mmCIF file of C-alpha atoms in Angstrom:
data_model
loop_
_atom_site.group_PDB
_atom_site.id
_atom_site.type_symbol
_atom_site.label_atom_id
_atom_site.label_comp_id
_atom_site.label_asym_id
_atom_site.label_seq_id
_atom_site.Cartn_x
_atom_site.Cartn_y
_atom_site.Cartn_z
ATOM 1 C CA MET A 49 -18.864 1.810 -8.097
ATOM 2 C CA ARG A 50 -19.599 5.482 -8.541
ATOM 3 C CA GLN A 51 -22.099 7.499 -6.621
ATOM 4 C CA ALA A 52 -21.610 11.104 -7.585
ATOM 5 C CA GLY A 53 -22.045 13.538 -4.764
ATOM 6 C CA ILE A 54 -21.782 11.083 -1.904
ATOM 7 C CA TYR A 55 -18.157 9.994 -2.099
ATOM 8 C CA SER A 56 -16.886 12.873 -4.185
ATOM 9 C CA GLY A 57 -18.558 15.597 -2.148
ATOM 10 C CA ILE A 58 -16.851 14.940 1.145
ATOM 11 C CA ARG A 59 -14.813 17.874 2.265
ATOM 12 C CA SER A 60 -13.270 15.963 5.144
ATOM 13 C CA GLY A 61 -10.473 15.012 2.777
ATOM 14 C CA PRO A 62 -9.168 11.758 1.271
ATOM 15 C CA HIS A 63 -9.827 8.698 3.406
ATOM 16 C CA ALA A 64 -7.093 6.267 4.384
ATOM 17 C CA LEU A 65 -9.243 3.349 3.204
ATOM 18 C CA PRO A 66 -11.330 2.952 0.034
ATOM 19 C CA LEU A 67 -15.016 3.578 0.722
ATOM 20 C CA ALA A 68 -16.284 1.402 -2.133
ATOM 21 C CA ARG A 69 -14.354 -1.599 -0.813
ATOM 22 C CA ILE A 70 -15.674 -1.018 2.702
ATOM 23 C CA LYS A 71 -19.188 -0.901 1.329
ATOM 24 C CA LYS A 72 -18.605 -4.162 -0.542
ATOM 25 C CA ILE A 73 -17.417 -5.884 2.611
ATOM 26 C CA MET A 74 -20.424 -4.563 4.523
ATOM 27 C CA LYS A 75 -22.767 -5.981 1.901
ATOM 28 C CA GLN A 76 -21.055 -9.353 2.085
ATOM 29 C CA SER A 77 -21.472 -9.583 5.839
ATOM 30 C CA GLY A 78 -24.988 -10.971 5.467
ATOM 31 C CA ASP A 79 -28.087 -11.282 3.303
ATOM 32 C CA GLU A 80 -30.079 -9.098 5.614
ATOM 33 C CA VAL A 81 -27.847 -6.118 4.879
ATOM 34 C CA LYS A 82 -29.920 -4.401 2.260
ATOM 35 C CA MET A 83 -29.261 -0.707 2.099
ATOM 36 C CA ILE A 84 -26.319 1.236 3.388
ATOM 37 C CA SER A 85 -26.360 4.986 3.817
ATOM 38 C CA GLY A 86 -23.532 6.994 2.259
ATOM 39 C CA GLU A 87 -22.168 7.960 5.651
ATOM 40 C CA ALA A 88 -21.798 4.407 7.013
ATOM 41 C CA PRO A 89 -18.623 3.539 5.035
ATOM 42 C CA ILE A 90 -17.194 6.897 6.089
ATOM 43 C CA VAL A 91 -17.714 6.078 9.760
ATOM 44 C CA PHE A 92 -16.179 2.657 9.133
ATOM 45 C CA ALA A 93 -13.147 4.130 7.389
ATOM 46 C CA LYS A 94 -12.378 5.975 10.615
ATOM 47 C CA ALA A 95 -13.333 3.032 12.840
ATOM 48 C CA CYS A 96 -11.025 0.734 10.880
ATOM 49 C CA GLU A 97 -8.148 3.168 11.309
ATOM 50 C CA LEU A 98 -8.720 3.162 15.062
ATOM 51 C CA PHE A 99 -8.988 -0.614 15.072
ATOM 52 C CA ILE A 100 -5.795 -1.155 13.070
ATOM 53 C CA LYS A 101 -3.905 1.291 15.258
ATOM 54 C CA GLU A 102 -5.083 -0.308 18.498
ATOM 55 C CA LEU A 103 -4.375 -3.877 17.415
ATOM 56 C CA THR A 104 -1.011 -2.872 15.958
ATOM 57 C CA GLN A 105 0.038 -0.951 19.056
ATOM 58 C CA LYS A 106 -0.832 -3.827 21.368
ATOM 59 C CA SER A 107 0.834 -6.369 19.078
ATOM 60 C CA TRP A 108 3.978 -4.275 19.010
ATOM 61 C CA ASN A 109 4.123 -4.466 22.811
ATOM 62 C CA VAL A 110 4.381 -8.234 22.430
ATOM 63 C CA THR A 111 7.129 -7.812 19.831
ATOM 64 C CA ILE A 112 9.072 -5.563 22.195
ATOM 65 C CA GLN A 113 8.658 -7.986 25.083
ATOM 66 C CA GLY A 114 10.238 -10.627 22.865
ATOM 67 C CA LYS A 115 13.129 -8.191 22.275
ATOM 68 C CA ARG A 116 12.421 -8.121 18.574
ATOM 69 C CA ARG A 117 12.015 -5.311 16.057
ATOM 70 C CA ILE A 118 9.888 -7.088 13.506
ATOM 71 C CA LEU A 119 6.162 -7.233 14.178
ATOM 72 C CA HIS A 120 5.148 -10.787 13.431
ATOM 73 C CA LYS A 121 1.836 -12.517 12.801
ATOM 74 C CA ASP A 122 2.147 -14.424 16.069
ATOM 75 C CA ASP A 123 2.372 -11.143 17.968
ATOM 76 C CA VAL A 124 -1.008 -10.207 16.514
ATOM 77 C CA ALA A 125 -2.407 -13.648 17.335
ATOM 78 C CA SER A 126 -1.118 -13.345 20.890
ATOM 79 C CA THR A 127 -2.806 -9.989 21.330
ATOM 80 C CA VAL A 128 -6.096 -11.241 19.926
ATOM 81 C CA VAL A 129 -6.358 -14.156 22.338
ATOM 82 C CA SER A 130 -5.428 -12.056 25.346
ATOM 83 C CA THR A 131 -7.795 -9.128 24.660
ATOM 84 C CA ASP A 132 -11.518 -9.567 25.346
ATOM 85 C CA VAL A 133 -12.741 -7.124 22.736
ATOM 86 C CA PHE A 134 -10.855 -9.053 20.029
ATOM 87 C CA ASP A 135 -12.543 -12.359 20.907
ATOM 88 C CA PHE A 136 -14.392 -12.402 17.592
ATOM 89 C CA LEU A 137 -11.020 -12.785 15.855
ATOM 90 C CA ALA A 138 -9.849 -15.786 17.879
ATOM 91 C CA SER A 139 -10.707 -18.440 15.310
ATOM 92 C CA LEU A 140 -9.381 -16.277 12.475
ATOM 93 C CA VAL A 141 -5.892 -16.042 13.964
ATOM 94 C CA SER A 142 -5.661 -19.631 15.140
ATOM 95 C CA GLY A 143 -7.146 -21.270 12.041
ATOM 96 C CA ASP A 144 -4.518 -19.375 10.096
ATOM 97 C CA CYS A 145 -1.889 -22.067 10.722
ATOM 98 C CA SER A 146 0.674 -20.402 12.925
ATOM 99 C CA GLU A 147 4.303 -21.473 12.940
ATOM 100 C CA GLN A 148 5.595 -19.153 10.214
ATOM 101 C CA VAL A 149 8.806 -18.202 11.981
ATOM 102 C CA SER A 150 11.334 -17.000 9.436
ATOM 103 C CA PRO A 151 14.797 -18.591 9.332
ATOM 104 C CA VAL A 152 16.329 -15.326 10.576
ATOM 105 C CA GLU A 153 14.056 -15.155 13.598
ATOM 106 C CA LYS A 154 14.755 -18.830 14.285
ATOM 107 C CA GLU A 155 18.478 -18.059 14.325
ATOM 108 C CA VAL A 156 17.960 -15.149 16.672
ATOM 109 C CA ALA A 157 15.804 -17.277 18.941
ATOM 110 C CA ILE A 158 18.504 -19.939 19.089
ATOM 111 C CA LEU A 159 21.218 -17.390 19.837
ATOM 112 C CA GLU A 160 19.152 -15.836 22.588
ATOM 113 C CA SER A 161 18.330 -19.089 24.378
ATOM 114 C CA MET B 29 2.398 -23.659 3.299
ATOM 115 C CA ASP B 30 -0.076 -20.862 2.668
ATOM 116 C CA ASN B 31 -1.032 -20.179 -0.910
ATOM 117 C CA VAL B 32 -0.883 -16.453 -0.530
ATOM 118 C CA VAL B 33 -1.471 -14.332 -3.594
ATOM 119 C CA GLY B 34 0.852 -11.395 -3.189
ATOM 120 C CA GLY B 35 -0.199 -9.391 -6.216
ATOM 121 C CA ALA B 36 -2.762 -6.651 -6.555
ATOM 122 C CA SER B 37 -4.969 -8.580 -8.938
ATOM 123 C CA GLY B 38 -8.549 -9.339 -7.974
ATOM 124 C CA SER B 39 -10.099 -12.499 -6.666
ATOM 125 C CA SER B 40 -8.868 -16.004 -7.371
ATOM 126 C CA ASN B 41 -10.696 -19.302 -7.568
ATOM 127 C CA GLU B 42 -7.845 -21.632 -6.606
ATOM 128 C CA GLU B 43 -8.386 -24.019 -3.742
ATOM 129 C CA GLY B 44 -6.760 -24.114 -0.374
ATOM 130 C CA GLY B 45 -6.896 -20.860 1.564
ATOM 131 C CA ILE B 46 -6.591 -18.304 -1.216
ATOM 132 C CA ARG B 47 -7.191 -14.794 0.005
ATOM 133 C CA ASP B 48 -9.837 -13.041 -2.035
ATOM 134 C CA HIS B 49 -8.512 -9.559 -2.646
ATOM 135 C CA ASP B 50 -11.895 -8.124 -3.510
ATOM 136 C CA LYS B 51 -13.058 -8.967 -0.011
ATOM 137 C CA LEU B 52 -10.109 -7.439 1.819
ATOM 138 C CA LEU B 53 -8.990 -3.875 2.354
ATOM 139 C CA PRO B 54 -5.864 -3.104 0.310
ATOM 140 C CA ILE B 55 -2.666 -4.246 2.000
ATOM 141 C CA ALA B 56 -0.864 -1.017 1.132
ATOM 142 C CA ASN B 57 -3.439 1.083 2.985
ATOM 143 C CA VAL B 58 -3.488 -1.269 5.948
ATOM 144 C CA GLY B 59 0.315 -1.313 6.104
ATOM 145 C CA ARG B 60 0.463 2.472 5.986
ATOM 146 C CA ILE B 61 -1.886 2.843 8.935
ATOM 147 C CA MET B 62 0.065 0.252 10.912
ATOM 148 C CA LYS B 63 3.281 2.176 10.245
ATOM 149 C CA GLN B 64 1.720 5.406 11.532
ATOM 150 C CA ILE B 65 1.391 4.033 15.044
ATOM 151 C CA LEU B 66 4.795 2.327 15.252
ATOM 152 C CA PRO B 67 8.241 3.841 15.902
ATOM 153 C CA PRO B 68 10.223 4.718 12.760
ATOM 154 C CA ASN B 69 12.651 1.807 13.094
ATOM 155 C CA ALA B 70 9.898 -0.789 13.463
ATOM 156 C CA LYS B 71 9.458 -3.412 10.765
ATOM 157 C CA ILE B 72 6.300 -5.297 9.907
ATOM 158 C CA SER B 73 6.356 -8.772 8.419
ATOM 159 C CA LYS B 74 4.252 -9.456 5.351
ATOM 160 C CA GLU B 75 2.233 -12.089 7.206
ATOM 161 C CA ALA B 76 1.475 -9.596 9.954
ATOM 162 C CA LYS B 77 0.049 -7.148 7.385
ATOM 163 C CA GLU B 78 -1.955 -9.962 5.845
ATOM 164 C CA ILE B 79 -3.438 -11.084 9.127
ATOM 165 C CA MET B 80 -4.269 -7.467 9.900
ATOM 166 C CA GLN B 81 -6.089 -7.185 6.553
ATOM 167 C CA GLU B 82 -8.174 -10.189 7.487
ATOM 168 C CA CYS B 83 -8.830 -8.923 10.991
ATOM 169 C CA VAL B 84 -10.094 -5.538 9.761
ATOM 170 C CA THR B 85 -12.356 -7.183 7.231
ATOM 171 C CA GLU B 86 -13.767 -9.418 9.931
ATOM 172 C CA PHE B 87 -14.197 -6.330 12.111
ATOM 173 C CA ILE B 88 -16.313 -4.645 9.423
ATOM 174 C CA SER B 89 -18.471 -7.770 8.967
ATOM 175 C CA PHE B 90 -18.864 -8.258 12.695
ATOM 176 C CA VAL B 91 -19.968 -4.691 13.397
ATOM 177 C CA THR B 92 -22.151 -4.512 10.284
ATOM 178 C CA SER B 93 -24.044 -7.656 11.298
ATOM 179 C CA GLU B 94 -24.800 -6.138 14.670
ATOM 180 C CA ALA B 95 -25.883 -2.837 13.116
ATOM 181 C CA SER B 96 -28.046 -4.484 10.493
ATOM 182 C CA ASP B 97 -29.641 -6.686 13.137
ATOM 183 C CA LYS B 98 -30.711 -3.571 15.011
ATOM 184 C CA CYS B 99 -32.162 -2.107 11.816
ATOM 185 C CA ARG B 100 -34.075 -5.283 11.165
ATOM 186 C CA LYS B 101 -35.561 -5.277 14.668
ATOM 187 C CA GLU B 102 -36.550 -1.654 14.252
ATOM 188 C CA ARG B 103 -37.910 -2.361 10.785
ATOM 189 C CA ARG B 104 -35.559 0.026 9.071
ATOM 190 C CA LYS B 105 -34.025 -0.805 5.724
ATOM 191 C CA THR B 106 -30.945 1.375 5.743
ATOM 192 C CA VAL B 107 -27.902 0.975 7.956
ATOM 193 C CA ASN B 108 -26.723 4.482 8.760
ATOM 194 C CA GLY B 109 -23.774 6.040 10.576
ATOM 195 C CA ASP B 110 -25.585 6.109 13.928
ATOM 196 C CA ASP B 111 -26.231 2.386 13.670
ATOM 197 C CA VAL B 112 -22.533 1.752 13.122
ATOM 198 C CA CYS B 113 -21.648 3.899 16.153
ATOM 199 C CA TRP B 114 -24.224 2.107 18.253
ATOM 200 C CA ALA B 115 -22.964 -1.321 17.167
ATOM 201 C CA LEU B 116 -19.388 -0.374 18.063
ATOM 202 C CA GLY B 117 -20.509 0.528 21.568
ATOM 203 C CA ALA B 118 -22.594 -2.624 21.886
ATOM 204 C CA LEU B 119 -19.657 -4.837 20.898
ATOM 205 C CA GLY B 120 -17.200 -3.368 23.372
ATOM 206 C CA PHE B 121 -15.515 -0.714 21.233
ATOM 207 C CA ASP B 122 -16.672 2.080 23.525
ATOM 208 C CA ASP B 123 -13.448 4.007 22.982
ATOM 209 C CA TYR B 124 -14.284 4.329 19.315
ATOM 210 C CA ALA B 125 -17.978 5.169 19.628
ATOM 211 C CA GLY B 126 -17.506 8.615 21.200
ATOM 212 C CA PRO B 127 -14.926 10.039 18.774
ATOM 213 C CA LEU B 128 -16.786 8.503 15.834
ATOM 214 C CA ARG B 129 -20.064 10.115 16.801
ATOM 215 C CA ARG B 130 -18.319 13.486 16.842
ATOM 216 C CA TYR B 131 -16.710 12.675 13.481
ATOM 217 C CA LEU B 132 -20.091 11.713 12.060
ATOM 218 C CA HIS B 133 -21.756 14.909 13.262
ATOM 219 C CA LYS B 134 -18.945 16.958 11.801
ATOM 220 C CA PHE B 135 -19.375 15.142 8.505
ATOM 221 C CA ARG B 136 -23.107 15.794 8.553
ATOM 222 C CA GLU B 137 -22.479 19.469 9.232
ATOM 223 C CA ILE B 138 -20.094 19.696 6.298
ATOM 224 C CA GLU B 139 -22.487 17.877 4.034
ATOM 225 C CA GLY B 140 -25.317 20.101 5.232
ATOM 226 C CA ASP B 141 -23.285 23.205 4.383
ATOM 227 C CA ARG B 142 -22.460 21.791 0.998
ATOM 228 C CA ALA B 143 -26.110 21.049 0.272
ATOM 229 C CA ASN B 144 -27.041 24.590 1.314
ATOM 230 C CA GLN B 145 -24.367 25.990 -0.967
ATOM 231 C CA GLU B 146 -25.761 23.919 -3.811
ATOM 232 C CA ARG B 147 -29.236 25.211 -3.083
ATOM 233 C CA ALA B 148 -28.005 28.823 -3.043
ATOM 234 C CA ARG B 149 -26.176 28.261 -6.307
ATOM 235 C CA THR B 150 -29.184 26.812 -8.100
ATOM 236 C CA ASN B 151 -31.357 29.668 -6.844
ATOM 237 C CA ASP B 152 -29.015 32.037 -8.642
ATOM 238 C CA HIS B 153 -29.262 29.893 -11.757
ATOM 239 C CA PRO B 154 -32.877 28.807 -12.140
ATOM 240 C CA GLU B 155 -32.154 26.674 -15.212
ATOM 241 C CA ALA B 156 -30.085 24.405 -12.981
ATOM 242 C CA SER B 157 -32.811 24.120 -10.387
ATOM 243 C CA ARG B 158 -34.406 21.105 -12.043
ATOM 244 C CA LEU B 159 -31.473 19.088 -10.716
ATOM 245 C CA THR B 160 -32.623 19.558 -7.122
ATOM 246 C CA ASP B 161 -35.545 17.908 -5.364
ATOM 247 C CA ASP B 162 -36.904 21.162 -4.014
ATOM 248 C CA ASN B 163 -38.907 22.236 -7.012
ATOM 249 C CA PRO B 164 -42.593 21.431 -7.452
#
């Protein structure tokens, strides 16, 4: 989707996330979302970076507590359920059928117990 | 077992929990941002990146709904950057709202400068001026 001048004219540099995709997701969030200003996806690109960094950082703390070096899906799920502001994600992380522990991590868990 | 489509191809119509790639932010971008905040020796499992993709997408939908709701109540048709900032604050992401407002104002300044430059340029070249809205 090309909108000359809006996305191409931004001097703030390349964004870490694709604006067109962000806009698509915004439109899909509901029928009542009709028009989106050019700056809204730009604000979201930054907001998403902050969000990913915060959730990742907190999830990594869980990984570290488990004395592991691989950030796992369950670490993210753990963080979501224990952080108020991430409440809206609770069903997303639980519905996503959990127990995907890799054979290697299983081995490590057994050795450590 | 999840039926996870690992490739970069677009959406899929298969049943049973297929992840629609058109509706998610690209995993490479998400993974890169995750890496930025972690120590260099940290590793991230593929499922962790995938769940993060889904979480960010949900985040966008969640905040957009709130912003668009506000617009509807105020009888405005267009969701703008201020609405997004407001919605973030309203939903508990106060830490983001402040820095993002500053970011947005900076962006508007830059865009304002650029528009002024364009205007100055077309004044020097009157034949190009029909491209702007300013002319009667």
